[in-house]
C-alpha angles and dihedrals in degrees: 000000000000119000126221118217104228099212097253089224148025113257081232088053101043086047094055102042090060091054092050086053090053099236113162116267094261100054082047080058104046085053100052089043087051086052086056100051100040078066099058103035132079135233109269121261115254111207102249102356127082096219074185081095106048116099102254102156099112113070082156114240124282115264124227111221148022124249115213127249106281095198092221121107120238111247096237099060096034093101094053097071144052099215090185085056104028104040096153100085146132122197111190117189113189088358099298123110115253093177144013131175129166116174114242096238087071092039088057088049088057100246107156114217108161124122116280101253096056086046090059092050093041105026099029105145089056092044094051094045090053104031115102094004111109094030098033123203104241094058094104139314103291092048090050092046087046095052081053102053111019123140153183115354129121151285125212120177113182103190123216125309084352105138111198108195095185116074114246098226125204127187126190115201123188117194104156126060094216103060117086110253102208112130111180113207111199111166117176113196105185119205123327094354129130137217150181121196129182139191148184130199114206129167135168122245107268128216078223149017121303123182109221094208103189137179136191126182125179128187110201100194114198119294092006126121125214132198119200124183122163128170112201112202112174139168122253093246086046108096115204127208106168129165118194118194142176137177118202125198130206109323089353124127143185121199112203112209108184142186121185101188110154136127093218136072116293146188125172135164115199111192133181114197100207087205093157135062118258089017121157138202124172114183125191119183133183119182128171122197130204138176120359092333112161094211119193113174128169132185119183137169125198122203126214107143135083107257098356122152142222132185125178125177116178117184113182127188112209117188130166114356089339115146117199119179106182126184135198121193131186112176114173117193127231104264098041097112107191110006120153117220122185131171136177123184119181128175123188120195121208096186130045081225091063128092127211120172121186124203128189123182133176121184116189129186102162120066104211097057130093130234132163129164133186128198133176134168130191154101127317104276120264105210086051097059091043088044094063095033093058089056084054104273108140109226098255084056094049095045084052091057102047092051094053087045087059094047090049117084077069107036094059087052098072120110100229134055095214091051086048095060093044084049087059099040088052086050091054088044101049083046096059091240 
């Protein structure tokens, strides 16, 4: 069966709803053009999975307004954070903004941290120069729809030499299946500054089908250094589309740290567009799948610069009726001399039911350069488990620590030791233990 996607609003009503809002007349614009080509492309092709068939009709209606900060935080995200250690955050909830802080020391440096829609009315002429650049509009019809209704989301701007050593957290909250659910993440980091920027995903459990349609843009400026962690956990009638994007100039570099831990169907590209010499991304993904889930990940990174380097490693958990395709792609241009491209991309399957399909690809254009990848995919191991059962370890036990062992090599990675433990509770969770 293949779904339709019914446009969510009217050009004329998207049009005018930007103009009650009071966005500048080229935002107003790049809503309406996004309108018209969402009407002429199609939806972009998954290897291996028709996304044709997934339901995605509710993209929710477009808000008028904004609601100012109310300094409380909600309930439900309360245990996430340490206000008194991690002051610079923003909590959205339906895609308005419950609470913002920022402490006055970055303020002072001139770090911007504020939503997205107060950044196109105060800081217009950055956001304009940035927005839509990195994921552009025309790519395909869920980036278009995505550049016409987007809302809420943040803007970080890290100025030039500024080095910020606490992490700037977001967290986007959905509770209702009629607001549109569209965050745009769009972080500048200027020359020699460093950042690191982290995000949560939440949404209720809906009586019917809701489309999760994100966007994250990074600009690496030379010599700076970005950090970008992100933990998706939505519900399983909460569908999620997200493209993650960066672009690194010359001895800059941007290191992914993801998380895609939903109940619900996914697809997400992360892509890192090595533009300068001596640029770096380095990309690490964990993903667990449950019940009937329909997984598409892709992680890709595009060479351009002399010697620049690339490393992805995927490792994906598959358990009951789940189905995970995940891609890695290197592509070196012709002209990057010496770049270094490595990818590893592991599935386990913890039920002969599930499905896990691994896909490496490396596409070189340039001779003096280097590239390598590695897949498998396959069952918990069995000597392992025997292994540890014979030193006492009941099976379930020693199921529990190879598969921690597998997810490892990411979790340890992340930059905070809180996100780290509720990295670990949603695993156990995902996993039924």
């Amino acid at each position: 069966m293949t779904t339709q996607i019914v446009l969510p609003v009217e050009l004329d009503t998207v049009r005018q709803t930007s103009v009650n809002n009071g966005e500048p007349a080229w935002l107003t614009e790049s809503r309406v053009n996004g309108v018209k080509l969402a009407q002429e492309l199609e939806l972009p092709k998954l290897e291996k999975m028709k996304i044709e068939r997934w339901d995605l009709s509710n993209f929710g209606q477009q808000r008028e307004g904004y609601a100012a900060s109310a300094q409380q935080l909600p309930e439900s995200v309360a245990s996430l954070v340490d206000l008194k250690e991690h002051s610079n955050l923003i909590v959205q909830v339906n895609s308005r903004t419950q609470f913002a802080q920022l402490s006055p020391e970055l303020t002072a440096k001139g770090v911007i941290f504020t939503d997205l829609e107060t950044a196109v009315r105060e800081h217009s002429d950055l956001v304009q120069k940035y927005l839509h650049q990195a994921v552009k509009s025309d790519e395909n019809r869920l980036t278009a729809l995505h550049s016409a209704l987007w809302n809420g989301g943040v803007f970080l701007y890290v100025p030039r030499n500024v080095e910020i050593d606490i992490p700037l957290q977001s967290i986007f909250v959905q509770e209702d299946d009629k607001t549109t659910f569209a965050p745009h993440v769009l972080i500048v980091a200027e020359a020699n500054s460093r950042v690191t920027y982290v995000d949560n995903y939440f949404s209720g459990q809906f009586d019917k089908t809701v489309v999760h349609s994100g966007v994250a843009e990074v600009f690496v400026q030379a010599g700076a250094k970005v950090q970008f962690a992100t933990v998706h956990n939505l519900g399983t009638n909460t569908i999620d589309l997200s493209y993650r994007r960066s672009i690194i100039d010359n001895d800059g570099s941007i290191e992914w740290i993801i998380g895609e831990m939903n109940f619900g169907d996914a697809m997400s590209e992360t892509l890192s567009i090595l533009k300068g010499n001596g640029s770096l991304s380095d990309m690490k993904v964990i993903a667990v799948g449950s019940g009937s889930q329909k997984l598409n990940y892709t992680t890709k990174a595009v060479h351009f610069g002399k010697s620049s380097e690339s490393q992805m490693i995927t490792r994906a958990v598959m358990r009951e009726q789940a189905t995970a395709i995940i891609n890695g792609i290197t592509k070196i241009e012709k002209g990057a001399t010496k770049a270094n491209g490595e990818q590893t991309e592991k599935v386990l399957m913890l039920s002969p039911k599930a499905r896990g399909d691994a896909n490496p690809i490396l596409l070189i254009d340039e001779d003096d350069v280097k590239a390598g990848h590695a897949a498998s995919v396959g069952q918990v191991n069995q000597e392992q488990i025997y292994y540890l059962m014979s030193r006492g370890i009941s099976r379930e036990q020693a199921e529990r620590l190879v598969i921690y062992g597998f997810l490892a090599p990411v979790v340890t990675e992340i930059p905070m030791e809180q996100l780290q433990q509720q990295l670990q509770g949603l695993v156990e969770r995902k996993l039924g233990q």
